[in-house]
Short mmCIF file of C-alpha atoms in Angstrom, two decimals:
data_model
loop_
_atom_site.label_atom_id
_atom_site.label_comp_id
_atom_site.label_asym_id
_atom_site.label_seq_id
_atom_site.Cartn_x
_atom_site.Cartn_y
_atom_site.Cartn_z
CA MET A 42 8.12 7.50 21.03
CA ALA A 43 5.88 8.63 18.21
CA ASP A 44 3.06 11.10 18.27
CA TYR A 45 0.05 12.11 16.16
CA ARG A 46 2.46 14.54 14.16
CA HIS A 47 4.79 11.90 12.77
CA VAL A 48 1.70 9.64 11.89
CA ILE A 49 -0.14 12.58 10.33
CA PHE A 50 3.25 14.10 8.43
CA PHE A 51 4.30 10.55 7.08
CA SER A 52 0.46 9.34 6.45
CA LEU A 53 0.45 12.73 4.24
CA VAL A 54 4.06 11.50 2.82
CA GLY A 55 2.44 8.20 1.75
CA GLY A 56 -0.40 9.87 0.20
CA VAL A 57 1.50 12.40 -1.74
CA PHE A 58 3.96 9.22 -3.20
CA SER A 59 0.33 7.99 -4.27
CA LEU A 60 0.29 11.26 -6.40
CA ILE A 61 3.40 11.25 -8.03
CA GLY A 62 2.97 8.27 -10.43
CA GLY A 63 -0.30 9.93 -11.71
CA ILE A 64 1.39 13.17 -12.03
CA ILE A 65 4.10 11.47 -13.85
CA LEU A 66 1.49 10.12 -15.95
CA LEU A 67 -0.08 13.09 -17.01
CA SER A 68 3.02 14.81 -17.54
CA LYS A 69 4.83 12.15 -19.72
CA GLU A 70 2.79 9.05 -20.27
CA LYS A 71 5.52 6.91 -22.07
CA TYR A 72 7.82 7.49 -19.25
CA ALA A 73 5.45 6.85 -16.78
CA GLN A 74 4.23 3.54 -18.37
CA ALA A 75 7.90 2.47 -18.32
CA LEU A 76 8.55 3.40 -14.74
CA ALA A 77 5.41 1.76 -13.45
CA LYS A 78 6.55 -1.68 -15.33
CA TYR A 79 10.65 -1.59 -13.25
CA ALA A 80 8.92 -0.09 -10.00
CA THR A 81 6.18 -2.87 -9.54
CA PRO A 82 8.50 -5.59 -8.65
CA PHE A 83 10.79 -3.35 -6.72
CA ALA A 84 7.52 -2.52 -4.47
CA ALA A 85 6.50 -6.26 -4.07
CA GLY A 86 9.96 -7.05 -2.85
CA ALA A 87 9.53 -3.85 -0.37
CA LEU A 88 6.07 -4.91 0.57
CA LEU A 89 7.13 -8.37 1.57
CA ALA A 90 10.24 -7.26 3.28
CA ALA A 91 8.30 -4.95 5.40
CA VAL A 92 5.62 -7.43 6.18
CA PHE A 93 8.51 -10.34 7.45
CA LEU A 94 11.22 -8.84 8.66
CA ASP A 95 9.37 -5.66 10.36
CA LEU A 96 5.42 -5.82 10.58
CA ILE A 97 5.45 -9.41 12.03
CA LYS A 98 8.34 -9.57 13.59
CA GLU A 99 7.75 -6.27 15.43
CA GLY A 100 4.07 -7.86 16.33
CA LEU A 101 5.50 -11.35 17.81
CA GLN A 102 7.37 -9.08 20.51
CA GLU A 103 4.41 -7.41 21.18
CA SER A 104 1.96 -10.20 21.65
CA ASN A 105 1.73 -14.15 20.96
CA ALA A 106 2.20 -15.78 17.84
CA ASN A 107 -1.19 -16.92 18.10
CA THR A 108 -2.50 -13.65 18.07
CA VAL A 109 -0.20 -11.97 15.65
CA LEU A 110 -0.79 -14.58 12.77
CA THR A 111 -4.06 -14.84 13.54
CA SER A 112 -4.62 -11.47 13.13
CA ALA A 113 -2.80 -11.38 9.96
CA LEU A 114 -5.10 -14.08 8.33
CA ILE A 115 -8.04 -12.00 9.49
CA GLY A 116 -6.29 -9.03 7.49
CA ILE A 117 -6.04 -11.12 4.49
CA VAL A 118 -9.68 -12.36 4.56
CA VAL A 119 -10.84 -8.98 5.45
CA PHE A 120 -9.20 -7.68 2.25
CA PHE A 121 -10.23 -10.38 -0.17
CA PHE A 122 -13.93 -10.11 1.17
CA ALA A 123 -13.58 -6.44 0.16
CA GLU A 124 -12.38 -6.86 -3.39
CA ARG A 125 -14.59 -9.62 -3.80
CA PHE A 126 -17.53 -7.05 -2.94
CA LEU A 127 -16.00 -4.52 -5.20
CA HIS A 128 -15.93 -6.78 -8.14
CA TRP A 129 -19.54 -8.05 -7.51
CA PHE A 130 -20.72 -4.33 -7.53
CA HIS A 131 -18.96 -3.81 -10.82
CA HIS A 132 -20.35 -6.65 -12.27
CA HIS A 133 -23.85 -6.05 -11.33
CA HIS A 134 -24.06 -2.42 -12.20
CA GLN A 135 -22.50 -3.52 -15.34
CA HIS A 136 -25.58 -5.62 -16.41
CA ASP A 137 -27.48 -3.09 -15.23
CA GLY A 138 -25.91 -0.32 -18.02
CA ALA A 139 -24.67 2.18 -15.21
CA PRO A 140 -21.88 3.75 -16.87
CA ASP A 141 -20.15 5.19 -14.11
CA ALA A 142 -19.91 1.92 -12.38
CA SER A 143 -16.39 0.84 -13.28
CA VAL A 144 -15.08 4.58 -12.63
CA SER A 145 -16.83 4.00 -9.20
CA LEU A 146 -15.23 0.96 -8.63
CA ILE A 147 -11.58 2.26 -9.32
CA ILE A 148 -11.96 5.25 -7.12
CA ILE A 149 -13.26 3.21 -4.32
CA GLY A 150 -10.76 0.75 -4.79
CA ASP A 151 -7.87 3.10 -4.69
CA THR A 152 -9.61 4.74 -1.66
CA LEU A 153 -9.17 1.62 0.40
CA HIS A 154 -6.06 1.10 -0.74
CA ASN A 155 -4.93 4.24 0.78
CA ALA A 156 -6.84 3.81 3.56
CA LEU A 157 -4.95 0.13 4.10
CA ASP A 158 -1.66 1.90 3.47
CA GLY A 159 -2.78 4.44 6.41
CA ILE A 160 -3.32 1.47 8.74
CA ALA A 161 -0.26 -0.12 8.11
CA ILE A 162 1.93 3.17 8.71
CA ALA A 163 0.23 3.86 11.90
CA ALA A 164 0.86 0.67 13.30
CA ALA A 165 3.93 0.51 12.56
CA PHE A 166 4.68 4.07 14.34
CA LEU A 167 3.03 2.63 17.53
CA VAL A 168 5.89 0.21 17.68
CA SER A 169 8.75 3.13 16.89
CA ILE A 170 9.14 6.26 14.57
CA PRO A 171 12.18 4.43 12.78
CA THR A 172 9.88 1.23 12.22
CA GLY A 173 7.07 3.85 11.09
CA ILE A 174 9.52 5.49 8.69
CA VAL A 175 10.53 2.16 7.13
CA THR A 176 6.76 1.04 6.60
CA THR A 177 6.06 4.66 4.79
CA PHE A 178 9.12 3.82 2.44
CA ALA A 179 7.90 0.45 1.97
CA VAL A 180 4.06 1.68 0.96
CA ALA A 181 5.14 4.38 -0.95
CA ALA A 182 7.20 2.13 -3.30
CA HIS A 183 3.82 0.11 -4.25
CA GLU A 184 1.79 3.31 -4.75
CA ILE A 185 3.52 5.04 -7.53
CA PRO A 186 2.75 1.80 -10.05
CA GLN A 187 -0.31 1.44 -8.52
CA GLU A 188 -1.54 5.12 -9.27
CA ILE A 189 -0.43 5.24 -12.84
CA GLY A 190 -2.56 2.17 -13.42
CA ASP A 191 -5.83 4.11 -11.35
CA PHE A 192 -4.60 7.70 -13.33
CA GLY A 193 -4.84 5.98 -16.90
CA LEU A 194 -7.83 3.86 -16.20
CA LEU A 195 -9.73 6.86 -14.98
CA LEU A 196 -8.33 8.96 -18.21
CA HIS A 197 -9.58 5.74 -20.60
CA LYS A 198 -13.38 6.47 -18.88
CA GLY A 199 -13.25 10.00 -20.00
CA LEU A 200 -12.55 11.51 -17.12
CA SER A 201 -10.35 14.88 -17.70
CA ARG A 202 -6.87 15.59 -16.11
CA LYS A 203 -8.31 18.01 -13.41
CA ARG A 204 -11.18 15.82 -12.37
CA VAL A 205 -8.88 12.72 -12.30
CA LEU A 206 -6.24 14.66 -10.37
CA LEU A 207 -8.98 16.42 -7.68
CA VAL A 208 -10.30 12.40 -7.68
CA ASN A 209 -7.06 11.14 -6.35
CA VAL A 210 -5.97 13.83 -4.11
CA LEU A 211 -9.24 13.12 -2.11
CA SER A 212 -8.81 9.68 -2.13
CA ALA A 213 -5.16 10.17 -1.03
CA LEU A 214 -6.71 11.54 2.22
CA ALA A 215 -7.72 8.16 3.51
CA THR A 216 -4.19 7.40 3.81
CA THR A 217 -4.15 10.02 6.60
CA MET A 218 -7.58 9.53 8.11
CA ALA A 219 -7.27 5.83 8.76
CA ALA A 220 -3.52 6.44 10.11
CA VAL A 221 -4.85 9.03 12.81
CA LEU A 222 -7.99 6.92 13.58
CA THR A 223 -5.57 3.57 13.86
CA PHE A 224 -3.10 5.32 15.79
CA TRP A 225 -5.80 6.58 18.30
CA LEU A 226 -7.23 3.18 18.80
CA GLY A 227 -3.80 1.76 19.25
CA SER A 228 -2.10 4.56 21.65
CA ALA A 229 -5.23 4.33 23.77
CA ASP A 230 -5.14 0.06 24.07
CA ARG A 231 -8.44 0.33 22.73
CA LEU A 232 -6.85 -2.02 20.30
CA PRO A 233 -3.19 -4.29 21.42
CA ILE A 234 -0.66 -3.11 19.07
CA GLY A 235 0.25 -7.06 18.31
CA VAL A 236 -3.70 -7.22 16.71
CA LEU A 237 -2.76 -4.06 14.99
CA LEU A 238 0.45 -4.88 13.54
CA GLY A 239 -0.83 -8.72 12.36
CA LEU A 240 -3.37 -6.97 10.80
CA SER A 241 -1.15 -4.70 8.82
CA ALA A 242 1.15 -7.26 7.89
CA GLY A 243 -1.87 -9.40 6.58
CA LEU A 244 -2.98 -6.63 4.42
CA LEU A 245 0.17 -5.52 2.87
CA LEU A 246 0.55 -9.39 2.45
CA TYR A 247 -2.43 -9.70 0.30
CA ILE A 248 -1.67 -6.65 -1.66
CA ALA A 249 1.75 -7.83 -2.35
CA MET A 250 0.82 -11.53 -3.56
CA SER A 251 -2.74 -10.94 -4.97
CA ASP A 252 -2.55 -8.01 -6.96
CA ILE A 253 1.30 -6.86 -7.36
CA ILE A 254 2.96 -10.11 -7.99
CA PRO A 255 0.48 -11.27 -10.79
CA GLU A 256 0.64 -7.80 -12.49
CA ILE A 257 4.81 -8.73 -12.69
CA HIS A 258 3.75 -12.00 -14.37
CA GLU A 259 1.19 -9.91 -17.14
CA ARG A 260 4.24 -7.51 -17.50
CA SER A 261 6.66 -9.94 -18.74
CA ASP A 262 6.14 -8.75 -22.27
CA ASN A 263 9.68 -8.61 -23.40
CA GLN A 264 13.11 -10.54 -22.54
CA ARG A 265 14.95 -7.47 -20.76
CA LEU A 266 12.02 -6.90 -18.38
CA PHE A 267 11.85 -10.40 -17.63
CA GLU A 268 15.30 -10.89 -16.64
CA TRP A 269 15.05 -7.38 -14.76
CA GLN A 270 11.99 -8.47 -12.76
CA PRO A 271 13.32 -10.88 -10.03
CA ILE A 272 16.59 -8.36 -9.73
CA LEU A 273 14.39 -5.75 -8.93
CA LEU A 274 12.06 -7.49 -6.51
CA MET A 275 15.27 -9.05 -4.54
CA ILE A 276 16.76 -5.00 -4.64
CA GLY A 277 13.53 -3.62 -3.19
CA ALA A 278 13.27 -6.29 -0.51
CA LEU A 279 17.18 -5.72 0.24
CA VAL A 280 16.58 -2.04 0.27
CA VAL A 281 13.99 -2.71 3.06
CA ALA A 282 15.84 -4.98 5.14
CA VAL A 283 18.75 -2.88 5.29
CA CYS A 284 16.39 0.40 6.76
CA ILE A 285 15.25 -2.13 8.81
CA ASN A 286 18.40 -3.23 10.82
CA LEU A 287 19.62 0.77 10.62
CA ALA A 288 16.58 1.48 12.48
CA GLN A 289 17.12 -1.42 14.87
CA ARG A 290 20.49 0.08 15.29
CA PHE A 291 19.18 3.57 15.85
CA ILE A 292 16.43 2.20 18.48
CA SER A 293 19.20 0.28 20.58
CA GLY A 294 21.33 3.30 20.33
#
């Protein structure tokens, strides 16, 4: 049975992975950009497998299909409106001539993504420790290319390397804070585990389908990468599927 120590440790692991891509960018930009191109489709496959083979499946064992799927839909809609608000905020302040509006948008968006990662990690640990570890891996996989992009944008906006690193360290703490809050809500039956798993599935599905996969299509700028993208997506899904299978065997003894 998982407790707060597991949630805090693995959410911190997720936060560390969210910084790895950015740190690579600060030291070796060319290598980091190449890594992001190939890590992005892998991350998409990993997230999709975690959603359909782990979170939704476990949610259906904890609650009825209507509750889990409705919660997943709510997760998608909530994240859509959250991103919609951020885009409105950026557009509104851009017209007002606020030079730091885009920087604020990047930081807020990154913090929101990290908080959602924490929710998914904690919801998975409410089921079992192996399920939580698998979800942490899937979440960490998509953080590396995402943070490479965020670090690059902030550097392009004129922030110093030290300030970019500090901002992202503070943003990464949102993963642990959200994870602890979610685990507290779920472990005390303040929110049913099936609802939390459904919400997490919806949030991660939105990230995979709305953010990551469109980015894959945009990055199909050469024939070799175009050919490798679907293979890497399937590898990401397969790796998580194998991890889930091993986790289930571990649980069943």
